[in-house]
Every structure is written in structure tokens, then in C-alpha cells.
PDB file of C-alpha atoms in Angstrom:
ATOM      1  CA  MET A   1      -0.038  -0.011  -0.237  1.00 40.00           C
ATOM      2  CA  ASN A   2       1.529   3.321  -0.950  1.00 46.00           C
ATOM      3  CA  LYS A   3       1.597   6.415   1.186  1.00 44.00           C
ATOM      4  CA  LYS A   4      -1.220   8.258  -0.848  1.00 49.00           C
ATOM      5  CA  GLN A   5      -3.655   5.543   0.054  1.00 53.00           C
ATOM      6  CA  LYS A   6      -2.972   6.086   3.822  1.00 73.00           C
ATOM      7  CA  LYS A   7      -4.127   9.556   3.974  1.00 94.00           C
ATOM      8  CA  VAL A   8      -7.303  10.383   5.804  1.00 97.00           C
ATOM      9  CA  VAL A   9      -9.709  12.136   3.683  1.00 97.00           C
ATOM     10  CA  VAL A  10     -11.601  14.955   5.314  1.00 97.00           C
ATOM     11  CA  LEU A  11     -14.936  16.208   4.117  1.00 97.00           C
ATOM     12  CA  ALA A  12     -16.491  19.472   5.409  1.00 95.00           C
ATOM     13  CA  CYS A  13     -20.127  20.387   5.118  1.00 89.00           C
ATOM     14  CA  SER A  14     -20.374  22.670   2.224  1.00 77.00           C
ATOM     15  CA  GLY A  15     -23.033  24.875   3.592  1.00 80.00           C
ATOM     16  CA  ILE A  16     -22.839  28.543   2.519  1.00 85.00           C
ATOM     17  CA  GLY A  17     -25.919  29.589   4.670  1.00 85.00           C
ATOM     18  CA  LYS A  18     -25.025  29.063   8.352  1.00 89.00           C
ATOM     19  CA  THR A  19     -22.165  29.983  10.785  1.00 94.00           C
ATOM     20  CA  TYR A  20     -21.800  26.250  11.668  1.00 95.00           C
ATOM     21  CA  GLY A  21     -21.032  25.408   7.926  1.00 93.00           C
ATOM     22  CA  ALA A  22     -18.324  28.143   7.950  1.00 94.00           C
ATOM     23  CA  LEU A  23     -16.976  26.700  11.062  1.00 96.00           C
ATOM     24  CA  ALA A  24     -16.852  23.046   9.691  1.00 96.00           C
ATOM     25  CA  ARG A  25     -14.985  24.236   6.728  1.00 95.00           C
ATOM     26  CA  GLU A  26     -12.596  26.197   8.636  1.00 96.00           C
ATOM     27  CA  ALA A  27     -11.757  23.449  10.907  1.00 97.00           C
ATOM     28  CA  ALA A  28     -11.170  21.258   8.077  1.00 97.00           C
ATOM     29  CA  TYR A  29      -8.661  23.632   6.573  1.00 96.00           C
ATOM     30  CA  GLU A  30      -6.862  24.002   9.946  1.00 97.00           C
ATOM     31  CA  LEU A  31      -6.749  20.172  10.273  1.00 98.00           C
ATOM     32  CA  VAL A  32      -5.430  19.728   6.943  1.00 97.00           C
ATOM     33  CA  GLU A  33      -3.149  22.589   6.638  1.00 96.00           C
ATOM     34  CA  ARG A  34      -1.926  23.080   9.954  1.00 97.00           C
ATOM     35  CA  VAL A  35      -2.632  20.165  12.276  1.00 98.00           C
ATOM     36  CA  ARG A  36      -2.039  17.095   9.996  1.00 97.00           C
ATOM     37  CA  PRO A  37      -0.644  17.963   6.850  1.00 96.00           C
ATOM     38  CA  GLY A  38       0.583  15.177   4.919  1.00 94.00           C
ATOM     39  CA  VAL A  39      -1.390  12.611   6.364  1.00 96.00           C
ATOM     40  CA  THR A  40      -4.937  14.134   5.622  1.00 97.00           C
ATOM     41  CA  SER A  41      -6.470  15.076   2.163  1.00 95.00           C
ATOM     42  CA  LEU A  42      -9.226  17.619   1.812  1.00 95.00           C
ATOM     43  CA  THR A  43     -11.538  17.144  -1.236  1.00 94.00           C
ATOM     44  CA  CYS A  44     -14.848  18.945  -2.287  1.00 93.00           C
ATOM     45  CA  LEU A  45     -17.913  17.541  -1.155  1.00 92.00           C
ATOM     46  CA  PRO A  46     -19.972  18.309  -4.159  1.00 92.00           C
ATOM     47  CA  LEU A  47     -17.775  15.975  -6.117  1.00 93.00           C
ATOM     48  CA  LEU A  48     -19.595  13.064  -4.359  1.00 92.00           C
ATOM     49  CA  VAL A  49     -22.814  14.615  -5.566  1.00 88.00           C
ATOM     50  CA  VAL A  50     -22.056  14.290  -9.047  1.00 91.00           C
ATOM     51  CA  ASN A  51     -20.474  10.818  -8.432  1.00 91.00           C
ATOM     52  CA  ASP A  52     -16.949  12.161  -9.632  1.00 94.00           C
ATOM     53  CA  ALA A  53     -14.966   9.012 -10.338  1.00 95.00           C
ATOM     54  CA  GLU A  54     -11.786  10.167  -8.819  1.00 94.00           C
ATOM     55  CA  ALA A  55     -13.405  11.395  -5.496  1.00 94.00           C
ATOM     56  CA  ARG A  56     -15.339   8.339  -5.189  1.00 95.00           C
ATOM     57  CA  HIS A  57     -12.284   6.228  -5.424  1.00 94.00           C
ATOM     58  CA  LEU A  58     -10.548   8.534  -2.877  1.00 94.00           C
ATOM     59  CA  VAL A  59     -13.465   8.247  -0.353  1.00 95.00           C
ATOM     60  CA  THR A  60     -14.056   4.392  -0.742  1.00 94.00           C
ATOM     61  CA  GLU A  61     -10.387   3.382  -0.682  1.00 94.00           C
ATOM     62  CA  ASN A  62      -9.129   5.533   2.529  1.00 96.00           C
ATOM     63  CA  PRO A  63     -10.529   6.387   6.094  1.00 97.00           C
ATOM     64  CA  VAL A  64     -12.953   9.275   6.037  1.00 97.00           C
ATOM     65  CA  LEU A  65     -13.548  12.051   8.600  1.00 98.00           C
ATOM     66  CA  THR A  66     -16.575  14.010   7.988  1.00 98.00           C
ATOM     67  CA  ILE A  67     -17.391  17.441   9.638  1.00 97.00           C
ATOM     68  CA  ASP A  68     -20.902  18.560   9.534  1.00 96.00           C
ATOM     69  CA  GLY A  69     -22.276  21.982  10.296  1.00 94.00           C
ATOM     70  CA  CYS A  70     -25.989  21.159  10.804  1.00 91.00           C
ATOM     71  CA  PRO A  71     -28.145  17.926  11.748  1.00 90.00           C
ATOM     72  CA  ARG A  72     -28.903  17.290   7.970  1.00 90.00           C
ATOM     73  CA  GLU A  73     -25.319  15.806   8.021  1.00 93.00           C
ATOM     74  CA  CYS A  74     -24.826  16.208   4.214  1.00 92.00           C
ATOM     75  CA  ALA A  75     -21.072  15.225   4.442  1.00 94.00           C
ATOM     76  CA  ARG A  76     -21.765  12.003   6.200  1.00 95.00           C
ATOM     77  CA  LYS A  77     -24.799  11.123   4.078  1.00 93.00           C
ATOM     78  CA  SER A  78     -23.091  11.920   0.799  1.00 92.00           C
ATOM     79  CA  VAL A  79     -20.424   9.387   1.934  1.00 95.00           C
ATOM     80  CA  GLU A  80     -22.729   6.963   3.003  1.00 94.00           C
ATOM     81  CA  ALA A  81     -24.645   7.143  -0.330  1.00 92.00           C
ATOM     82  CA  LEU A  82     -21.592   5.434  -2.008  1.00 92.00           C
ATOM     83  CA  GLY A  83     -21.927   2.530   0.444  1.00 94.00           C
ATOM     84  CA  LYS A  84     -19.066   3.618   2.584  1.00 95.00           C
ATOM     85  CA  VAL A  85     -19.332   3.998   6.416  1.00 96.00           C
ATOM     86  CA  VAL A  86     -17.730   7.135   7.588  1.00 97.00           C
ATOM     87  CA  ASP A  87     -14.783   6.152   9.919  1.00 97.00           C
ATOM     88  CA  SER A  88     -15.092   9.226  12.095  1.00 97.00           C
ATOM     89  CA  PRO A  89     -18.359  11.303  11.821  1.00 98.00           C
ATOM     90  CA  ILE A  90     -18.131  14.809  13.420  1.00 97.00           C
ATOM     91  CA  GLN A  91     -20.833  17.382  14.343  1.00 97.00           C
ATOM     92  CA  VAL A  92     -18.940  20.616  14.427  1.00 96.00           C
ATOM     93  CA  ILE A  93     -21.409  22.082  17.098  1.00 96.00           C
ATOM     94  CA  GLY A  94     -19.821  19.699  19.756  1.00 96.00           C
ATOM     95  CA  PHE A  95     -16.818  21.832  19.779  1.00 97.00           C
ATOM     96  CA  TYR A  96     -18.987  24.976  20.744  1.00 97.00           C
ATOM     97  CA  THR A  97     -20.741  22.972  23.260  1.00 97.00           C
ATOM     98  CA  ALA A  98     -17.413  22.265  24.930  1.00 97.00           C
ATOM     99  CA  HIS A  99     -15.908  25.575  24.460  1.00 97.00           C
ATOM    100  CA  LYS A 100     -18.706  28.044  25.263  1.00 97.00           C
ATOM    101  CA  ASN A 101     -16.270  30.944  25.655  1.00 97.00           C
ATOM    102  CA  LEU A 102     -15.764  30.826  21.858  1.00 98.00           C
ATOM    103  CA  LYS A 103     -19.177  31.779  20.188  1.00 97.00           C
ATOM    104  CA  PRO A 104     -18.678  31.580  16.390  1.00 97.00           C
ATOM    105  CA  GLU A 105     -20.337  34.190  14.396  1.00 96.00           C
ATOM    106  CA  GLY A 106     -20.323  35.223  10.740  1.00 93.00           C
ATOM    107  CA  VAL A 107     -21.408  33.219   7.676  1.00 89.00           C
ATOM    108  CA  ALA A 108     -19.085  34.614   4.762  1.00 86.00           C
ATOM    109  CA  LYS A 109     -16.239  35.235   7.356  1.00 88.00           C
ATOM    110  CA  LEU A 110     -16.159  33.856  10.950  1.00 94.00           C
ATOM    111  CA  ASN A 111     -15.363  36.044  13.824  1.00 96.00           C
ATOM    112  CA  GLU A 112     -12.374  35.896  15.770  1.00 97.00           C
ATOM    113  CA  ALA A 113     -13.905  33.429  18.240  1.00 98.00           C
ATOM    114  CA  GLY A 114     -15.016  31.251  15.407  1.00 97.00           C
ATOM    115  CA  ARG A 115     -11.602  31.065  13.837  1.00 97.00           C
ATOM    116  CA  LYS A 116     -10.183  30.374  17.378  1.00 98.00           C
ATOM    117  CA  LEU A 117     -12.679  27.648  17.873  1.00 98.00           C
ATOM    118  CA  ALA A 118     -11.854  26.007  14.484  1.00 98.00           C
ATOM    119  CA  MET A 119      -8.225  25.997  15.302  1.00 98.00           C
ATOM    120  CA  VAL A 120      -9.217  24.283  18.711  1.00 98.00           C
ATOM    121  CA  ALA A 121     -11.582  21.824  16.806  1.00 98.00           C
ATOM    122  CA  ALA A 122      -8.868  20.850  14.425  1.00 98.00           C
ATOM    123  CA  ASP A 123      -6.235  20.218  17.512  1.00 98.00           C
ATOM    124  CA  GLU A 124      -8.898  18.125  19.180  1.00 98.00           C
ATOM    125  CA  LEU A 125      -9.511  16.112  15.772  1.00 98.00           C
ATOM    126  CA  ALA A 126      -5.844  15.197  15.586  1.00 98.00           C
ATOM    127  CA  ALA A 127      -6.215  12.139  17.885  1.00 97.00           C
ATOM    128  CA  ALA A 128      -9.030  10.961  15.342  1.00 97.00           C
ATOM    129  CA  VAL A 129      -6.730  11.180  12.414  1.00 97.00           C
ATOM    130  CA  ASP A 130      -4.065   9.465  14.459  1.00 96.00           C
ATOM    131  CA  GLU A 131      -6.258   6.821  15.296  1.00 95.00           C
ATOM    132  CA  LEU A 132      -7.198   6.290  11.783  1.00 95.00           C
ATOM    133  CA  THR A 133      -3.622   6.431  10.231  1.00 92.00           C
ATOM    134  CA  GLN A 134      -2.711   3.758  12.861  1.00 86.00           C
ATOM    135  CA  GLU A 135      -5.485   1.629  11.943  1.00 74.00           C
ATOM    136  CA  LYS A 136      -4.259   1.618   8.340  1.00 59.00           C
ATOM    137  CA  LYS A 137      -0.677   0.837   9.107  1.00 58.00           C
TER     138      LYS A 137
ATOM    139  CA  MET B   1     -39.787  46.697 -13.428  1.00 44.00           C
ATOM    140  CA  ASP B   2     -42.295  44.523 -11.470  1.00 47.00           C
ATOM    141  CA  THR B   3     -40.642  41.347 -10.710  1.00 52.00           C
ATOM    142  CA  GLY B   4     -43.266  40.123  -8.076  1.00 62.00           C
ATOM    143  CA  ASN B   5     -42.560  37.872  -5.401  1.00 73.00           C
ATOM    144  CA  LYS B   6     -40.314  35.690  -7.677  1.00 86.00           C
ATOM    145  CA  LYS B   7     -36.990  34.586  -6.222  1.00 93.00           C
ATOM    146  CA  VAL B   8     -33.964  33.433  -8.033  1.00 96.00           C
ATOM    147  CA  GLY B   9     -32.154  30.151  -6.534  1.00 94.00           C
ATOM    148  CA  LEU B  10     -28.429  30.436  -6.297  1.00 95.00           C
ATOM    149  CA  ILE B  11     -26.440  27.237  -5.833  1.00 94.00           C
ATOM    150  CA  SER B  12     -22.682  27.683  -5.279  1.00 94.00           C
ATOM    151  CA  CYS B  13     -20.150  24.723  -5.545  1.00 92.00           C
ATOM    152  CA  SER B  14     -18.569  24.550  -2.332  1.00 86.00           C
ATOM    153  CA  GLY B  15     -14.978  24.057  -3.937  1.00 88.00           C
ATOM    154  CA  GLU B  16     -13.010  23.658  -0.798  1.00 90.00           C
ATOM    155  CA  GLU B  17      -9.946  22.423  -2.646  1.00 92.00           C
ATOM    156  CA  ILE B  18      -9.298  25.576  -4.747  1.00 95.00           C
ATOM    157  CA  PRO B  19      -9.383  29.382  -4.493  1.00 96.00           C
ATOM    158  CA  GLU B  20     -12.105  29.622  -7.150  1.00 97.00           C
ATOM    159  CA  GLY B  21     -14.437  27.762  -4.937  1.00 95.00           C
ATOM    160  CA  THR B  22     -13.945  30.672  -2.083  1.00 95.00           C
ATOM    161  CA  VAL B  23     -14.516  33.066  -4.617  1.00 96.00           C
ATOM    162  CA  CYS B  24     -17.678  31.123  -5.524  1.00 95.00           C
ATOM    163  CA  ARG B  25     -19.056  31.113  -2.282  1.00 94.00           C
ATOM    164  CA  LEU B  26     -18.192  34.314  -0.879  1.00 95.00           C
ATOM    165  CA  ALA B  27     -19.573  35.885  -4.186  1.00 97.00           C
ATOM    166  CA  CYS B  28     -22.825  34.169  -3.985  1.00 96.00           C
ATOM    167  CA  ARG B  29     -23.191  35.152  -0.334  1.00 95.00           C
ATOM    168  CA  ARG B  30     -22.678  38.801  -1.096  1.00 96.00           C
ATOM    169  CA  VAL B  31     -25.432  38.606  -3.718  1.00 97.00           C
ATOM    170  CA  LEU B  32     -27.759  37.009  -1.074  1.00 96.00           C
ATOM    171  CA  ASP B  33     -26.797  39.151   1.571  1.00 95.00           C
ATOM    172  CA  GLU B  34     -26.154  42.738   0.097  1.00 96.00           C
ATOM    173  CA  LEU B  35     -26.783  42.895  -3.651  1.00 98.00           C
ATOM    174  CA  LYS B  36     -30.081  40.965  -4.019  1.00 97.00           C
ATOM    175  CA  PRO B  37     -31.243  40.118  -0.394  1.00 95.00           C
ATOM    176  CA  HIS B  38     -34.906  39.930  -1.215  1.00 94.00           C
ATOM    177  CA  LYS B  39     -34.619  38.495  -4.634  1.00 96.00           C
ATOM    178  CA  THR B  40     -32.458  35.351  -4.097  1.00 96.00           C
ATOM    179  CA  VAL B  41     -32.591  32.284  -1.979  1.00 94.00           C
ATOM    180  CA  THR B  42     -29.883  29.513  -1.794  1.00 92.00           C
ATOM    181  CA  ILE B  43     -29.640  25.642  -0.670  1.00 89.00           C
ATOM    182  CA  CYS B  44     -26.722  23.663  -0.046  1.00 87.00           C
ATOM    183  CA  LEU B  45     -25.808  21.566  -2.939  1.00 88.00           C
ATOM    184  CA  PRO B  46     -25.418  18.202  -1.012  1.00 87.00           C
ATOM    185  CA  LEU B  47     -28.829  18.436   0.265  1.00 87.00           C
ATOM    186  CA  PHE B  48     -30.040  17.246  -2.828  1.00 85.00           C
ATOM    187  CA  ILE B  49     -28.665  13.942  -1.662  1.00 79.00           C
ATOM    188  CA  ALA B  50     -29.221  14.398   2.000  1.00 81.00           C
ATOM    189  CA  GLY B  51     -32.333  16.096   1.854  1.00 79.00           C
ATOM    190  CA  GLY B  52     -35.908  15.046   0.953  1.00 79.00           C
ATOM    191  CA  GLU B  53     -38.329  15.878  -1.731  1.00 83.00           C
ATOM    192  CA  GLU B  54     -38.681  19.402  -0.543  1.00 83.00           C
ATOM    193  CA  GLU B  55     -34.934  20.076  -1.292  1.00 85.00           C
ATOM    194  CA  ARG B  56     -35.074  18.136  -4.596  1.00 86.00           C
ATOM    195  CA  ALA B  57     -37.760  20.365  -5.893  1.00 89.00           C
ATOM    196  CA  PHE B  58     -35.554  23.416  -5.526  1.00 89.00           C
ATOM    197  CA  ALA B  59     -34.763  23.858  -9.026  1.00 87.00           C
ATOM    198  CA  ALA B  60     -38.206  23.128 -10.128  1.00 84.00           C
ATOM    199  CA  SER B  61     -39.608  25.977  -7.645  1.00 86.00           C
ATOM    200  CA  HIS B  62     -37.298  28.703  -8.546  1.00 88.00           C
ATOM    201  CA  PRO B  63     -35.504  29.784 -11.591  1.00 94.00           C
ATOM    202  CA  THR B  64     -31.761  28.965 -10.744  1.00 95.00           C
ATOM    203  CA  ILE B  65     -28.269  30.157 -11.140  1.00 96.00           C
ATOM    204  CA  THR B  66     -25.602  27.696 -10.561  1.00 96.00           C
ATOM    205  CA  VAL B  67     -22.181  29.199  -9.769  1.00 96.00           C
ATOM    206  CA  ASP B  68     -19.015  26.675 -10.295  1.00 96.00           C
ATOM    207  CA  GLY B  69     -15.283  27.061  -9.428  1.00 96.00           C
ATOM    208  CA  CYS B  70     -14.061  24.773 -11.870  1.00 96.00           C
ATOM    209  CA  ARG B  71     -14.915  22.758 -14.985  1.00 95.00           C
ATOM    210  CA  LYS B  72     -16.167  19.757 -13.081  1.00 95.00           C
ATOM    211  CA  LEU B  73     -19.258  21.831 -12.886  1.00 95.00           C
ATOM    212  CA  CYS B  74     -20.491  19.963  -9.683  1.00 94.00           C
ATOM    213  CA  ALA B  75     -23.256  22.637  -9.028  1.00 94.00           C
ATOM    214  CA  ALA B  76     -24.524  22.671 -12.582  1.00 95.00           C
ATOM    215  CA  ARG B  77     -24.443  18.907 -13.189  1.00 94.00           C
ATOM    216  CA  GLY B  78     -25.699  18.015  -9.513  1.00 92.00           C
ATOM    217  CA  THR B  79     -28.557  20.506  -9.897  1.00 93.00           C
ATOM    218  CA  GLU B  80     -29.517  19.237 -13.316  1.00 93.00           C
ATOM    219  CA  MET B  81     -29.215  15.595 -12.215  1.00 91.00           C
ATOM    220  CA  LEU B  82     -31.088  15.845  -8.981  1.00 90.00           C
ATOM    221  CA  SER B  83     -33.361  18.638  -8.756  1.00 91.00           C
ATOM    222  CA  GLY B  84     -33.942  20.398 -12.340  1.00 92.00           C
ATOM    223  CA  LYS B  85     -32.233  22.088 -15.263  1.00 94.00           C
ATOM    224  CA  PRO B  86     -30.738  25.468 -14.124  1.00 95.00           C
ATOM    225  CA  SER B  87     -31.730  28.545 -15.804  1.00 96.00           C
ATOM    226  CA  ARG B  88     -28.022  29.650 -15.946  1.00 97.00           C
ATOM    227  CA  SER B  89     -24.865  28.142 -15.214  1.00 97.00           C
ATOM    228  CA  LEU B  90     -21.749  30.352 -14.425  1.00 98.00           C
ATOM    229  CA  LEU B  91     -18.213  29.452 -14.249  1.00 98.00           C
ATOM    230  CA  ILE B  92     -15.793  31.528 -12.261  1.00 97.00           C
ATOM    231  CA  PRO B  93     -12.585  31.169 -14.338  1.00 97.00           C
ATOM    232  CA  GLU B  94     -14.644  32.507 -17.333  1.00 97.00           C
ATOM    233  CA  ILE B  95     -15.930  35.410 -15.317  1.00 97.00           C
ATOM    234  CA  LEU B  96     -12.378  36.102 -14.199  1.00 97.00           C
ATOM    235  CA  ARG B  97     -11.148  35.769 -17.726  1.00 97.00           C
ATOM    236  CA  ARG B  98     -13.904  37.918 -19.312  1.00 95.00           C
ATOM    237  CA  ARG B  99     -13.257  40.743 -16.436  1.00 95.00           C
ATOM    238  CA  GLY B 100      -9.430  40.565 -16.614  1.00 96.00           C
ATOM    239  CA  LEU B 101      -9.230  39.364 -12.966  1.00 96.00           C
ATOM    240  CA  ALA B 102      -6.430  37.551 -11.451  1.00 96.00           C
ATOM    241  CA  THR B 103      -7.272  34.163  -9.898  1.00 96.00           C
ATOM    242  CA  PRO B 104      -6.499  34.380  -6.142  1.00 97.00           C
ATOM    243  CA  SER B 105      -3.725  32.349  -4.968  1.00 96.00           C
ATOM    244  CA  LYS B 106      -5.119  31.194  -1.532  1.00 94.00           C
ATOM    245  CA  ARG B 107      -8.183  29.295  -0.675  1.00 92.00           C
ATOM    246  CA  ARG B 108      -9.015  31.300   2.617  1.00 92.00           C
ATOM    247  CA  ASP B 109      -8.135  34.138   4.736  1.00 91.00           C
ATOM    248  CA  PHE B 110      -9.059  36.559   1.740  1.00 94.00           C
ATOM    249  CA  GLY B 111      -7.795  40.080   2.118  1.00 95.00           C
ATOM    250  CA  PRO B 112      -8.612  43.231   0.233  1.00 96.00           C
ATOM    251  CA  LYS B 113      -7.130  42.199  -3.049  1.00 96.00           C
ATOM    252  CA  GLU B 114      -9.103  38.859  -3.176  1.00 97.00           C
ATOM    253  CA  ASP B 115     -12.108  40.697  -1.839  1.00 96.00           C
ATOM    254  CA  ALA B 116     -11.973  42.964  -4.648  1.00 97.00           C
ATOM    255  CA  VAL B 117     -12.233  39.990  -7.106  1.00 98.00           C
ATOM    256  CA  VAL B 118     -15.235  38.606  -5.023  1.00 97.00           C
ATOM    257  CA  ARG B 119     -17.074  41.906  -5.502  1.00 97.00           C
ATOM    258  CA  GLU B 120     -16.606  42.007  -9.131  1.00 97.00           C
ATOM    259  CA  VAL B 121     -17.825  38.312  -9.572  1.00 98.00           C
ATOM    260  CA  ALA B 122     -20.968  39.247  -7.255  1.00 98.00           C
ATOM    261  CA  LYS B 123     -21.650  41.986  -9.605  1.00 97.00           C
ATOM    262  CA  GLU B 124     -21.968  39.470 -12.560  1.00 97.00           C
ATOM    263  CA  ILE B 125     -24.041  37.175 -10.653  1.00 98.00           C
ATOM    264  CA  ALA B 126     -26.357  39.854  -9.617  1.00 98.00           C
ATOM    265  CA  ALA B 127     -26.750  41.163 -13.192  1.00 98.00           C
ATOM    266  CA  VAL B 128     -27.941  37.551 -14.131  1.00 98.00           C
ATOM    267  CA  VAL B 129     -30.281  37.545 -11.249  1.00 97.00           C
ATOM    268  CA  ASP B 130     -31.874  40.734 -12.999  1.00 97.00           C
ATOM    269  CA  GLU B 131     -31.849  39.090 -16.321  1.00 96.00           C
ATOM    270  CA  ILE B 132     -33.861  36.321 -14.997  1.00 96.00           C
ATOM    271  CA  LEU B 133     -36.264  38.539 -13.107  1.00 95.00           C
ATOM    272  CA  GLU B 134     -36.840  40.743 -16.218  1.00 93.00           C
ATOM    273  CA  GLU B 135     -37.740  37.518 -18.334  1.00 90.00           C
ATOM    274  CA  GLY B 136     -40.561  36.948 -15.867  1.00 74.00           C
TER     275      GLY B 136
END
């Protein structure tokens, strides 16, 4: 198995209408770019909507972590529509519940508290990524 | 111009992987919030899969503009496959080329330079909203 196949695929909710969609996306960026670069891979959720072959292969052949912004769970359900069980399904609101001092606001751009919460979320998600990468070894 | 209560649906690609996706999201948001707040509505594209009949009827209920960040055209194709044919399909790279705008080099933390690009793209989307409303 090559290294590329060991990457954890991170899929964020693609919502443009809610603060928690923006928070989910920012947490995904923080996780992939700052916290666990090299062992994670970010891909666009709508590629699964159109059944893109490359994205489908990436998702079905690698461990997947989804970060959803609302109870509709578009990210998790879009993966499961491919017949793949999500290895680590995350609801981003849980991070706010655990860190009430960081209230996210804004949709197009998160406020400072929201950006901090995204960093905290990504830091805490590192353990899930590590677990998934260990399982793949 | 009397456009009545008709609202135009905007469906943006999420494009997390590329800067053009961020342009797409932020430009659509600007149209929804500032340029055409009472004439536009949106829906998250993946809700066509994760949602129910009400979500899948979106493109049948509204004239719809899809806005895509790349030539994979997820918003246009996804909407047509799962909801209904969009009235217009816009592509960010084409808008940038037509308007002589540089593609942003980063996919988040947009500053004044990137925000200027977003504003121009939003104007073009808003103009298409007007076209559709004028068509009746």
C-alpha cells in the first residue's frame, strides 16, 4: 500500500448559509493545512454529489472523517450514499458545546472567536486522524 | 420593473479544494446578503442527496443560477441530475477571464485584493439575477 492510500480524507459540510457550515469548513482547513498536513487530504463534497470517479475512489479506498455543520449531515450522508461507512463522523457544534467561551459568528467570514474555535476543533481532531492512520498501518 | 415575489435560487459549488471555490461561495453570499437580498435564496448542493423531496424540488420551484469554481461543474451537473435544469450556469474562471481579474492564490483568509475579485464576480451574478427576473 502506498503512502497516498493512507491519507485520511477530510470532507466538510459545504454549507454557505450557516455559521456552523463556515466553522466546519475552517476546522477542515486547519486540520489539513496546519495540524495534520501530509496525512490528510481535503476534497470537495459536491464531487460526491455528481459521483466523480476520482473522488469516489479516494473516499471508498481511504479512511474518511466528515465534519458536518448542521443536523442534516450532508457530508456523512453523501459518503454513505456511496456505500461507505464514515470512519469518524463529526458534528462541529460539539466543539462549541465544549468551549462556550468561543461563540462563532458570521457566515461569509467567521469572527475571531469562530476562527479560534476552528483551531481548537482541528487540534482536538488530530487524535481521530492519528487513530485512523494507525489503523491503516 | 415589477418582478413580483419571484426569487432566484443560487447554488454555489463549495470548492474547498481551490481558491475559485472560495470566490464562488463568497460572491454568492454577497449577492444573497447585500446585492439582491430579497430576490435570491440558496440551498446547499449536497442537500439534494441528504435532504428530502422538498430540497430536490428546489430547481423546479425557482429559476436557478448555478455557480461553479472549476470545469467539473458540480453545481450545474448536480442540480440538473437531482433537482432540475438550471436557468443559467456560471463558471468562475470564465468570469475572471472576461473581466481581466487574477485568480486568487489562496483558498481562505481573503484580504482586500481577493475581496475585490469577489465583489466583481458578485456584480456579474447579480446582473444575471436581474436578467432572469426581467424575463418573468
